Tab-separated table of C-alpha atoms in Angstrom:
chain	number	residue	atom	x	y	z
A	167	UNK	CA	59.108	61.437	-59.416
A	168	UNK	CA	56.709	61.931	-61.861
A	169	UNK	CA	53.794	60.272	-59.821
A	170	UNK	CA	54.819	62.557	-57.099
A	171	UNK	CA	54.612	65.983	-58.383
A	172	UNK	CA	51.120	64.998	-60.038
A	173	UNK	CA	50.097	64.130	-56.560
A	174	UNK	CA	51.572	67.622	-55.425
A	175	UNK	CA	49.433	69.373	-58.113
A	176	UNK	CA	46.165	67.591	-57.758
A	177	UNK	CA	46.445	68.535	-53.790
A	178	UNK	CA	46.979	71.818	-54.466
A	179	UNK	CA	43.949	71.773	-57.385
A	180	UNK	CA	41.878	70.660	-54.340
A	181	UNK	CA	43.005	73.522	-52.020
A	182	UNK	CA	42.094	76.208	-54.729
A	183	UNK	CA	39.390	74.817	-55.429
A	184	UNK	CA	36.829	75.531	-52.725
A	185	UNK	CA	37.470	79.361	-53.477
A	186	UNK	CA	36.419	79.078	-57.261
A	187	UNK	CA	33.815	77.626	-56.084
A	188	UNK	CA	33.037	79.939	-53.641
A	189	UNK	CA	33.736	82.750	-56.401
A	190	UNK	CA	31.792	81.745	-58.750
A	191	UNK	CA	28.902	80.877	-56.542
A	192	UNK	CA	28.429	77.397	-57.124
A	193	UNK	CA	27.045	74.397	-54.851
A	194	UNK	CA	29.710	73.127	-52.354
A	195	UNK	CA	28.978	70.107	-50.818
A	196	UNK	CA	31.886	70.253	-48.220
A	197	UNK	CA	30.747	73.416	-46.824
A	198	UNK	CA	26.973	72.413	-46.682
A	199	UNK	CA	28.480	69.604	-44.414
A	200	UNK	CA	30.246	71.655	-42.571
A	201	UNK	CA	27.618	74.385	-42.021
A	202	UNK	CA	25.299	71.104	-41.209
A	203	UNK	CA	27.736	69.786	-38.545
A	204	UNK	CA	28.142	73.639	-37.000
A	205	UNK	CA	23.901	73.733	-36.919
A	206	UNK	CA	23.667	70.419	-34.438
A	207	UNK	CA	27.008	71.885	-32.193
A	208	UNK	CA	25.112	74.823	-31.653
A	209	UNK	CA	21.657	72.966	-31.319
A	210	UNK	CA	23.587	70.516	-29.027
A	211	UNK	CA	24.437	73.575	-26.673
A	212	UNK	CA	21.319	75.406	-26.594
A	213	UNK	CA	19.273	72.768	-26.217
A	214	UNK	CA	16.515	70.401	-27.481
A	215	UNK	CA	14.092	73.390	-28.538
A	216	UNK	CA	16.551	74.930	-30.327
A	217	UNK	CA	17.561	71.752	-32.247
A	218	UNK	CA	14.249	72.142	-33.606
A	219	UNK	CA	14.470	75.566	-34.564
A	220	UNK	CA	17.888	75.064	-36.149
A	221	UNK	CA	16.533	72.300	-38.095
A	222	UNK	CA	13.366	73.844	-39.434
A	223	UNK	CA	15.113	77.031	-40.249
A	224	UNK	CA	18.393	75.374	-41.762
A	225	UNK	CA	20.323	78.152	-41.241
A	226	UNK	CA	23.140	78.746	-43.984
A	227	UNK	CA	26.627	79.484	-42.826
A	228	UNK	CA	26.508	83.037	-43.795
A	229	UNK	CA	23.430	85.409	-42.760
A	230	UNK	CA	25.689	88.327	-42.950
A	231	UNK	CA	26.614	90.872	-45.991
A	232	UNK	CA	29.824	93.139	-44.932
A	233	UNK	CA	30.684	95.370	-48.439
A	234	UNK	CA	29.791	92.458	-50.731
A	235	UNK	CA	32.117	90.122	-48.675
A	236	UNK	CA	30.727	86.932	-47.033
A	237	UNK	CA	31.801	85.993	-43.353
A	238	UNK	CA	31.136	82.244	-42.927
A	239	UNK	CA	30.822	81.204	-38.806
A	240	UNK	CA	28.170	83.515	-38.429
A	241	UNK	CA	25.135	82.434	-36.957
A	242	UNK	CA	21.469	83.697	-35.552
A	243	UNK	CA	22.310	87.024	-37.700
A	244	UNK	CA	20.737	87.853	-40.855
A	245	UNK	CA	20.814	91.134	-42.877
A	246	UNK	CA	17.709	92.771	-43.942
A	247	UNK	CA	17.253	94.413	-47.089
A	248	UNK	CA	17.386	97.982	-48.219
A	249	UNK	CA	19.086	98.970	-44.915
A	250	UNK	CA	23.055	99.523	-44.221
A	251	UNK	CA	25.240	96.229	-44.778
A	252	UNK	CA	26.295	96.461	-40.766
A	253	UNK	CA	22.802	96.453	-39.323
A	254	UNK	CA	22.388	93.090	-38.173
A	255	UNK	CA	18.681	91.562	-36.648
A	256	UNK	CA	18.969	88.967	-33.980
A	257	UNK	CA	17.024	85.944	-34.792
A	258	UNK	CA	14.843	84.175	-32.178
A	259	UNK	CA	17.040	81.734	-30.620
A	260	UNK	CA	17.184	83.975	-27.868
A	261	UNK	CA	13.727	83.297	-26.723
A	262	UNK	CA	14.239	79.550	-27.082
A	263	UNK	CA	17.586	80.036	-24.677
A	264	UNK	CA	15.139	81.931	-22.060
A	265	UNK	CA	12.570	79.336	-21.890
A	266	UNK	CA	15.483	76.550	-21.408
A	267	UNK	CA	17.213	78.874	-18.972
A	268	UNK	CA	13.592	79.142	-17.011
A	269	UNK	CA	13.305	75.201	-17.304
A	270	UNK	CA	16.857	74.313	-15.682
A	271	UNK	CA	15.762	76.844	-12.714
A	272	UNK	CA	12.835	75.206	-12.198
A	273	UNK	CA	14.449	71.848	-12.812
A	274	UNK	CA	17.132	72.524	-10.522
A	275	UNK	CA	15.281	74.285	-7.970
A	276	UNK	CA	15.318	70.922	-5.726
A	277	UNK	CA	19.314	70.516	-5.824
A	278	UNK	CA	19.474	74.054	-5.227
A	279	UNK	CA	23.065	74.199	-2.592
A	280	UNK	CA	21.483	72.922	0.687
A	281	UNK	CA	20.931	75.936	3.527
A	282	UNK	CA	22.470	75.282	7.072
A	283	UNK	CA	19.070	74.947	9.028
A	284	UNK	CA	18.526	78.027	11.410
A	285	UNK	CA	17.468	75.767	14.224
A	286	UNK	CA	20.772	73.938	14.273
A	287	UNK	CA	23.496	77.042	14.700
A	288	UNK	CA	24.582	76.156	18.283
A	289	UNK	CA	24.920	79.567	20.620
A	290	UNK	CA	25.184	82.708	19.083
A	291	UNK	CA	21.708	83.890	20.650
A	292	UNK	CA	22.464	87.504	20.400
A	293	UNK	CA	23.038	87.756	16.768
A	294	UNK	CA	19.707	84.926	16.086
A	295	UNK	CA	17.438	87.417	17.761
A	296	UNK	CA	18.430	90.353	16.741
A	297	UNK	CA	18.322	88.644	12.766
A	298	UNK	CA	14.771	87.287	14.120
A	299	UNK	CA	13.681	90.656	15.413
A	300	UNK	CA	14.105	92.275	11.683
A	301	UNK	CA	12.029	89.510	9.864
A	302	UNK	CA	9.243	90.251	12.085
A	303	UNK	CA	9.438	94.346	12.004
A	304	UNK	CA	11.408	95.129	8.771
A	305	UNK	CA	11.241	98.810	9.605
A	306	UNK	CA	13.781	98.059	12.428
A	307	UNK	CA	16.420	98.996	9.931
A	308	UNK	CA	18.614	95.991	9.405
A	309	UNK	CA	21.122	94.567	11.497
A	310	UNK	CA	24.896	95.010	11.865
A	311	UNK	CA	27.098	92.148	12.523
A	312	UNK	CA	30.581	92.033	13.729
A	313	UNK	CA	33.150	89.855	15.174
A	314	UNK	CA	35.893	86.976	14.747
A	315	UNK	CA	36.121	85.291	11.611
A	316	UNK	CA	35.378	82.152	11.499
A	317	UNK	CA	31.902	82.462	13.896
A	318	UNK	CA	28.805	81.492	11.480
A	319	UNK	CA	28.156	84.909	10.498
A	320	UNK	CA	27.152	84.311	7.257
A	321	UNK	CA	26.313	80.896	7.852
A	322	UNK	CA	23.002	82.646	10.347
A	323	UNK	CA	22.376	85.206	7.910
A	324	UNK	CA	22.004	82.748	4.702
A	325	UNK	CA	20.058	80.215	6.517
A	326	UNK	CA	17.659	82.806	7.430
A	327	UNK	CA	16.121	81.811	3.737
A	328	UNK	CA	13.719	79.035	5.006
A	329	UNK	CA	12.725	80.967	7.339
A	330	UNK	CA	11.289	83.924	5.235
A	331	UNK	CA	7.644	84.953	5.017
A	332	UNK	CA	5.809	85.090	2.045
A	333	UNK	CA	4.142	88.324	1.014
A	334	UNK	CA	1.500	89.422	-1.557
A	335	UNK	CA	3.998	91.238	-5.326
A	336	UNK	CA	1.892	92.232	-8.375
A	337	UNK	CA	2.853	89.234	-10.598
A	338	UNK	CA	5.490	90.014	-12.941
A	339	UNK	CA	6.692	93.256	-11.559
A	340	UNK	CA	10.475	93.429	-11.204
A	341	UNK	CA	10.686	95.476	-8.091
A	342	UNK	CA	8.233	93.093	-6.231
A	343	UNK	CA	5.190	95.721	-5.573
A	344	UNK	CA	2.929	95.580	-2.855
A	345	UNK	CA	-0.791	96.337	-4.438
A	346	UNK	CA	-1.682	97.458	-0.816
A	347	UNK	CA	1.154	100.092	-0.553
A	348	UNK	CA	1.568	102.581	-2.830
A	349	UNK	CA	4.789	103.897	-1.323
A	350	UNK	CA	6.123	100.396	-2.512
A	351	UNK	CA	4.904	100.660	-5.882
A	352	UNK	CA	6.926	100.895	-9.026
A	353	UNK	CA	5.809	103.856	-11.320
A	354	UNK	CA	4.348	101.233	-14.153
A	355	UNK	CA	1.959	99.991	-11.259
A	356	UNK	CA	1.331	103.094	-9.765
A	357	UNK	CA	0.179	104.085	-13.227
A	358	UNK	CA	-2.101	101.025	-13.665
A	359	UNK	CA	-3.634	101.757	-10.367
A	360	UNK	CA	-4.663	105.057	-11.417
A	361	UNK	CA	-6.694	103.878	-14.266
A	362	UNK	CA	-8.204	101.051	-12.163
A	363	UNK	CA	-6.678	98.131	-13.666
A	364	UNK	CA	-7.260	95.130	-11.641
A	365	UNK	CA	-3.373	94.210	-10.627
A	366	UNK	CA	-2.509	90.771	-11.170
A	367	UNK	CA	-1.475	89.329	-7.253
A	368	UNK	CA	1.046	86.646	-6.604
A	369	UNK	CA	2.584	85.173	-3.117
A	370	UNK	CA	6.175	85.205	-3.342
A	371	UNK	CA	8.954	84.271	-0.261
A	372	UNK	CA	10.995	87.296	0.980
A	373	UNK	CA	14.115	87.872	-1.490
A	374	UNK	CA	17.416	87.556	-0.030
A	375	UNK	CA	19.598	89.256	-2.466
A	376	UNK	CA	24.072	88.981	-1.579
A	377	UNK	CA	25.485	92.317	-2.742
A	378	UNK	CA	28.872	90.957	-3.915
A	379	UNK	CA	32.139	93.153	-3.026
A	380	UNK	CA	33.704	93.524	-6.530
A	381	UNK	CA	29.875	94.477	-7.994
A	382	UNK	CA	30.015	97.587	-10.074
A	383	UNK	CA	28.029	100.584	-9.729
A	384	UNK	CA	25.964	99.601	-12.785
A	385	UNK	CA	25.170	96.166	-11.066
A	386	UNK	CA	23.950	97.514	-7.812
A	387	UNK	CA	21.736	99.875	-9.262
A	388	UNK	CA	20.693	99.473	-12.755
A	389	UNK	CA	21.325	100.341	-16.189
A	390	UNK	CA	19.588	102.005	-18.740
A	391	UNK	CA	19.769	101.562	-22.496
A	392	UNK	CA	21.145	104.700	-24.355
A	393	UNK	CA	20.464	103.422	-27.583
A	394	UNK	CA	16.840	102.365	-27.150
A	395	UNK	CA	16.183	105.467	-25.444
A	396	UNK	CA	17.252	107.711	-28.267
A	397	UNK	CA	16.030	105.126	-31.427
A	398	UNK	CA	12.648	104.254	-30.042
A	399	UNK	CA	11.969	106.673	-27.652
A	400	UNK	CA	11.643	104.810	-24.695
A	401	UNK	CA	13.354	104.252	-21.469
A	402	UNK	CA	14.654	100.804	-21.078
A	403	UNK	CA	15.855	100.318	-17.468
A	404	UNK	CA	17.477	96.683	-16.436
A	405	UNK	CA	17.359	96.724	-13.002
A	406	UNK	CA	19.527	95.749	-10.420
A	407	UNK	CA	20.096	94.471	-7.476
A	408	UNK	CA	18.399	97.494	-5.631
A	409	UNK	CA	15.405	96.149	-7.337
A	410	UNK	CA	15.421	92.828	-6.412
A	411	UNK	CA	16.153	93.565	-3.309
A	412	UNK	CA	13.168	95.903	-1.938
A	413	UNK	CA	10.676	95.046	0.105
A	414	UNK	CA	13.417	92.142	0.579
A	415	UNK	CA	16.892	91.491	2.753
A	416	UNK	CA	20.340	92.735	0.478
A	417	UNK	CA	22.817	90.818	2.812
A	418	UNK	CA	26.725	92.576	2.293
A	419	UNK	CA	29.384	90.451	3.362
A	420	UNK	CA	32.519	91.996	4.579
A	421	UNK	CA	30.470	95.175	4.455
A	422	UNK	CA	33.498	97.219	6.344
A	423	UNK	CA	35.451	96.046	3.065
A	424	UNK	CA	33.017	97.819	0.515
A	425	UNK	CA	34.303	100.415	-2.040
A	426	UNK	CA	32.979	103.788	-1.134
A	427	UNK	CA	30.565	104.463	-4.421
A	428	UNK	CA	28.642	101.675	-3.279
A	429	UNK	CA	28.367	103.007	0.130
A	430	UNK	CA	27.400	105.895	-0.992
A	431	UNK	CA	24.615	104.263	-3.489
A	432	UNK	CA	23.118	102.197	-0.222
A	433	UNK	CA	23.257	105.379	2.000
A	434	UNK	CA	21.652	107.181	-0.973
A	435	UNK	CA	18.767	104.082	-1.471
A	436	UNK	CA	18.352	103.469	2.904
A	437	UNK	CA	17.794	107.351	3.007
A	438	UNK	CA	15.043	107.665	1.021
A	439	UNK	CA	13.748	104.183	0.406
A	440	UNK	CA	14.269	104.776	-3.429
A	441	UNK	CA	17.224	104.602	-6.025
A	442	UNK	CA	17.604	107.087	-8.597
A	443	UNK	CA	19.456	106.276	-11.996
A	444	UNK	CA	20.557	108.913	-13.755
A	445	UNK	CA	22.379	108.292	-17.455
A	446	UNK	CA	22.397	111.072	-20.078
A	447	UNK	CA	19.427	113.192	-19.381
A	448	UNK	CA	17.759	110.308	-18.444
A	449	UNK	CA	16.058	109.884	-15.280
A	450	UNK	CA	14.570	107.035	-13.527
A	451	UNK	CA	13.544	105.854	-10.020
A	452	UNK	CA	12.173	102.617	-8.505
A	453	UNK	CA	11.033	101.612	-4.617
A	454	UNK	CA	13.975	100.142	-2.711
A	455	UNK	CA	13.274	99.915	0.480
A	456	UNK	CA	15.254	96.444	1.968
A	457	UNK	CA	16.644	95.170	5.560
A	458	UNK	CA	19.992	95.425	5.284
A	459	UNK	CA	22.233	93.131	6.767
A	460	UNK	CA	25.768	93.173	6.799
A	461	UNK	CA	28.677	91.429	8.403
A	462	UNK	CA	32.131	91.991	9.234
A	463	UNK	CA	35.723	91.362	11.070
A	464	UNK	CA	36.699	94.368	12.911
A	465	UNK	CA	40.079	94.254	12.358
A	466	UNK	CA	39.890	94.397	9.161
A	467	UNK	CA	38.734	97.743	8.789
A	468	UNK	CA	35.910	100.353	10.418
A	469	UNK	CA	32.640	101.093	8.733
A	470	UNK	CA	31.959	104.417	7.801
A	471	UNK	CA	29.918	106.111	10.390
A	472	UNK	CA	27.182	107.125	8.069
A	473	UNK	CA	26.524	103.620	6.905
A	474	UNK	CA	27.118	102.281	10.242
A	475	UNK	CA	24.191	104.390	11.563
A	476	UNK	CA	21.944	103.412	9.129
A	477	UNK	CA	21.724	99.752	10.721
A	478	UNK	CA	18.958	99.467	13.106
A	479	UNK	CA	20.595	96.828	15.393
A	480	UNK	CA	24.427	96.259	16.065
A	481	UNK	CA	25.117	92.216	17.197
A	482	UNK	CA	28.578	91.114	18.496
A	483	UNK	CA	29.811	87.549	17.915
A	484	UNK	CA	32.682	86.119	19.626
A	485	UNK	CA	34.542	82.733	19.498
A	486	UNK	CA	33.013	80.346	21.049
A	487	UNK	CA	35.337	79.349	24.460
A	488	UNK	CA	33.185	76.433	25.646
A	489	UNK	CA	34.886	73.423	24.785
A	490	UNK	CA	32.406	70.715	24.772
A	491	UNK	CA	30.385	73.234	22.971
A	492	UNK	CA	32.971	74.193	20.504
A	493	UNK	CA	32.866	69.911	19.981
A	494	UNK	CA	29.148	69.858	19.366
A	495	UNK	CA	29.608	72.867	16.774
A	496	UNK	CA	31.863	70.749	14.871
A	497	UNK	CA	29.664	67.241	15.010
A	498	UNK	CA	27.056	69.232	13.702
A	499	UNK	CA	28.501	70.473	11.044
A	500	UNK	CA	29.815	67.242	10.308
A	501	UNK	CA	27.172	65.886	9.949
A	502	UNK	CA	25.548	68.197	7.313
A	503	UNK	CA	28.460	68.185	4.863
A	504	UNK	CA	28.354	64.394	5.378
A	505	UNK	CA	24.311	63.834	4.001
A	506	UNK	CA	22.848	67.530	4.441
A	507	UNK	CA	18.780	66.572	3.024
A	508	UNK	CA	19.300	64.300	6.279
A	509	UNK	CA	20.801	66.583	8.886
A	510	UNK	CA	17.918	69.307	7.380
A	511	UNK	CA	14.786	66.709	8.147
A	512	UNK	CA	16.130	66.192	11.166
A	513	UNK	CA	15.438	69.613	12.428
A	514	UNK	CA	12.373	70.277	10.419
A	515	UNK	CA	9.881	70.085	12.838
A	516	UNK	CA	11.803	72.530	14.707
A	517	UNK	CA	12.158	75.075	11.506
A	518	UNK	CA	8.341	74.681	11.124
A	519	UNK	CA	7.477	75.894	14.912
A	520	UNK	CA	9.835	78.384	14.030
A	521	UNK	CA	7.975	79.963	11.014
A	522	UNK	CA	4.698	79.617	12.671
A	523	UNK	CA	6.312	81.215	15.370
A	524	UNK	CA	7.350	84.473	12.960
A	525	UNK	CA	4.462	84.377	11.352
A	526	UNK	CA	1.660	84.417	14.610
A	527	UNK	CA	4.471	87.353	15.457
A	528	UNK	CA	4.307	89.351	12.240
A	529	UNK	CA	0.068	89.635	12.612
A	530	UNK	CA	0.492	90.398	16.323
A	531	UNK	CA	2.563	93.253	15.835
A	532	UNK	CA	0.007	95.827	15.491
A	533	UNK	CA	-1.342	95.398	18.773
A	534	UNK	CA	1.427	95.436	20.801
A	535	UNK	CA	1.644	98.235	23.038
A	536	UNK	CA	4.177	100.187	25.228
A	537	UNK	CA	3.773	102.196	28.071
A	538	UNK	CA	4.177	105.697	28.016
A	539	UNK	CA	6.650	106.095	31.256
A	540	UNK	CA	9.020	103.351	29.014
A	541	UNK	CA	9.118	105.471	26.350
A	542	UNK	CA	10.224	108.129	28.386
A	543	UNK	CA	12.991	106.361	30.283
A	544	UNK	CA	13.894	104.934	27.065
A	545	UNK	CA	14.848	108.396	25.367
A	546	UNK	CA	16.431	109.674	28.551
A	547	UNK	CA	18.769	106.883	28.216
A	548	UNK	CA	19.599	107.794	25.179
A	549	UNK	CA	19.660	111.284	25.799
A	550	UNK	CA	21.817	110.685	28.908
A	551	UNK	CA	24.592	108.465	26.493
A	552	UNK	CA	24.586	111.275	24.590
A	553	UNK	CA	23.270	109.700	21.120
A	554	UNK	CA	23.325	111.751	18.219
A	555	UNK	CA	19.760	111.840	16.461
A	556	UNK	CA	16.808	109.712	17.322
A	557	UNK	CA	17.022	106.254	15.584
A	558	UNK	CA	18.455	105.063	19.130
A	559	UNK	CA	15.307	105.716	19.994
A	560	UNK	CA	12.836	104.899	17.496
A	561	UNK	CA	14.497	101.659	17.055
A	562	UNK	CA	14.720	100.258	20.364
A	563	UNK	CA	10.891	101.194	20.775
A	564	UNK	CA	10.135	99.070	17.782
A	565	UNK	CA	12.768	96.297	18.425
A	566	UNK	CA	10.831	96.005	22.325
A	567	UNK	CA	7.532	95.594	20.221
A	568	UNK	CA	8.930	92.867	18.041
A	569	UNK	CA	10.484	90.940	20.909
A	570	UNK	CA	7.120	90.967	22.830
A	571	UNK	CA	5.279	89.747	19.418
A	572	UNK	CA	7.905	87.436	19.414
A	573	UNK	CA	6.914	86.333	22.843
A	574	UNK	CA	3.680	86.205	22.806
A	575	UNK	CA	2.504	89.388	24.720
A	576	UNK	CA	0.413	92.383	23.739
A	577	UNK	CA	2.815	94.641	26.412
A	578	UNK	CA	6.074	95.470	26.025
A	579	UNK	CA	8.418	94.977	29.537
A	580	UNK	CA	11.253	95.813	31.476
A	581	UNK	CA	13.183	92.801	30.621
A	582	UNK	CA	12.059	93.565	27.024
A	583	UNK	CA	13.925	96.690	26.586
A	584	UNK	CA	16.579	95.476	28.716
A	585	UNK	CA	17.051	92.970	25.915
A	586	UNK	CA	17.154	94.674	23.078
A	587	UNK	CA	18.521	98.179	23.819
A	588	UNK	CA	22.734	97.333	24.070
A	589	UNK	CA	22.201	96.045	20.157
A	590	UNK	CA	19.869	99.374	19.360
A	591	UNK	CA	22.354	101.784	21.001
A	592	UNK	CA	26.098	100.059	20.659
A	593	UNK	CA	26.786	101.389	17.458
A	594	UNK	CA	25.472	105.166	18.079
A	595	UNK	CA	27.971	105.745	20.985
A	596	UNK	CA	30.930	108.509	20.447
A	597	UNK	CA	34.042	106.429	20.760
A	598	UNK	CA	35.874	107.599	23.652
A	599	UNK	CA	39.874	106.345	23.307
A	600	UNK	CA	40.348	106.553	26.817
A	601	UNK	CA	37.515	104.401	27.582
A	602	UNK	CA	38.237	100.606	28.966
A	603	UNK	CA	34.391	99.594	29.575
A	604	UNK	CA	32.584	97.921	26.867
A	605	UNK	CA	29.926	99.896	25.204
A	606	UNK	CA	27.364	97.058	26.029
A	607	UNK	CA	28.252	97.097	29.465
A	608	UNK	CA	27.752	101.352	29.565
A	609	UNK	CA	24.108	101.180	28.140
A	610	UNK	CA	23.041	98.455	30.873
A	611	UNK	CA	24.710	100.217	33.280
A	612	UNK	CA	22.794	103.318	32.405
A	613	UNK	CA	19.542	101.133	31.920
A	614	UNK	CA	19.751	99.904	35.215
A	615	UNK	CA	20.207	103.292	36.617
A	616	UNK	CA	17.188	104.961	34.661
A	617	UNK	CA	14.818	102.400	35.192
A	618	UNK	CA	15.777	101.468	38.676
């Protein structure tokens, strides 16, 4: 009994004693080890440079002062002196996560999530060309594209990535300025320009940002830092995906499913090619000008008619009836999930033709040329279908242009126009009720009977 409570009163000796300790501000081994083992978790996580850094700095359990109390478990924080006990100063381990952050993306960049080749999506011409058509002439407006679920929608529209141009961005500037185009230019390059700074020029692939459904407004378009704006006196903008996005593709999936501030923040940015973010007094703007490309199920919903205008090009899919078709689908796509670095080098020669093909397209465009009496009939189709406004026709001129770019020719044809108009004009129709014809089939029929 009496070996037992001395037992009892040397454990609980033990237990006060780390807190005399820690009152009276002695050594304490334990807590050295245990700030020790804390230092190479965190080093662990961050990294290999930041093992370094931990090590060299040997950073003490506590960094931070809160009314003469100290708060063990923080870490990266110390408290300068002569200011308020709660203002903290990051340390630099930030900067060491960065440049590890910037390694694994480059590290990872080959076993990025393979991209269903372009080249191998079986059928679906319509919605291919009129994707193909917007790559080569970005000022078509974007393309619209609707039907069953289940189709390759956004299977088309994400492997459209390999097939991207490159195109000359001032190196280092977030909104991905062209130093030919001042339109395109952010305000910090404008500015540079006007002195006559040489601009720094880099060749980049097209950026194909997705605009995720549940994004927030903040997100989308930007945010600016209060605090630095008022402490410092200047304006720190993060941008968003606006940013990223211009002179790129921002791809919406289950765009008829949007929330309607965001609609109203891309009608806002496709109206006027920039995006204005206004936060407490504060005011600033940035080029966004993007092909965008969205996709959708009909029965899940309409699209608003001022968004839905705002697409240059309009592209049905349907289910695919053809049975020995439908089988091919299906052995394809078998046999990318099965070894997909394969199934991609088996159609690379064909992606390659494909990209020179876009690319001899793109320089052509220029100097393609249509006839006057096409332009004509053109507009008194449209006039005739009663189309509201003239995109119908300002797009189907330039969508004619890129098809015979596409093709090869300096001339734009009949057969041209007669491709591309149903997917310039579809979506600009007034929806009669009482009407059974398709829309399609109403714009060819009125073609046919302009032009004929």
């Amino acid at each position: 009994m009496a070996h037992t409570l001395q037992y009892q009163n040397q454990k609980e000796a033990r237990h006060r004693q780390p807190a005399t300790r820690h009152a009276t501000g002695e050594e304490e081994p334990a807590r050295e080890a245990l700030a020790l083992r804390d230092e190479e978790a965190m080093a662990s996580l961050l990294g290999t440079s930041s093992t370094a850094i931990l090590a060299s700095r040997r950073l003490s359990p506590l960094s931070v002062q809160n009314h003469g109390k100290k708060c063990y478990g923080g870490i990266g924080f110390q408290a300068k002196k002569g200011r308020s006990p709660w203002h903290l100063a990051v340390t630099n381990v930030a900067t060491d996560i960065n440049s590890v952050e910037q390694a694994q993306k480059l590290a990872s960049k080959e076993s990025q999530r393979p991209v269903y080749p372009f080249a191998a999506i079986v059928g679906q011409d319509e919605m291919k060309l009129c994707l193909l058509l917007n790559v080569i002439d970005p000022k078509i407006g974007g393309v619209m594209i609707m039907g069953d679920r289940g189709t390759g929608k956004s299977t088309t529209v994400r492997s459209l990535v390999d097939l991207l141009p490159e195109i000359q961005v001032v190196a280092g500037d977030p909104y991905n300025s062209d130093p030919q185009d001042p339109e395109s230019m952010g305000v910090e390059v404008r500015e540079l320009v006007i002195k006559g700074e040489q601009l720094p020029v880099v060749s980049t692939k097209i950026n194909m940002v997705d605009l995720p459904l549940g994004a927030t407004e903040d997100r989308v378009c930007g945010t600016i830092d209060i605090e630095k704006a008022l402490t410092e006196g200047v304006k720190a903008f993060e941008p968003g995906l606006l940013a990223k996005a211009n002179r790129g593709i921002l791809y919406v999936d289950e765009v008829n499913l949007l929330d309607d501030h965001l609609v109203d923040v891309l009608l806002d940015s496709a109206a006027s090619g920039w995006n204005t973010v206004e936060r407490e007094g504060i005011s600033i703007s940035h080029p966004a000008r993007f092909i965008l490309i969205g996709s959708g199920n009909p029965e899940e919903g309409e699209l608003r008619p001022q968004l839905l205008d705002r697409f240059g090009m309009h592209a049905q899919v349907g289910t695919v009836r053809d049975a020995e078709l439908r089988v091919k689908i299906v052995e394809e796509r078998s046999r990318f999930d099965k070894n997909p670095k394969e199934f991609r080098d088996s159609y690379k020669a064909e992606q390659e033709k494909l990209q020179q093909q876009i690319r001899s397209a793109r320089s052509n465009l220029s100097s393609v040329q249509i006839d006057q009496d096409l332009k004509v009939k053109i507009s008194k189709v449209c006039a005739e279908l009663n189309v509201d406004g003239l995109r119908g026709d300002i797009v189907s001129n330039r969508a004619a242009k890129a098809l015979a770019s596409l093709k090869g020719r300096d001339n734009v044809t009949l057969e041209d126009i007669a491709t591309v108009i149903p997917n310039c004009l579809r979506h600009r129709l007034r929806k009669d009720p009482l009407e059974s014809i398709d829309s399609g089939l109403l714009i060819i029929e009125k073609f046919y009977e302009v032009f004929t």
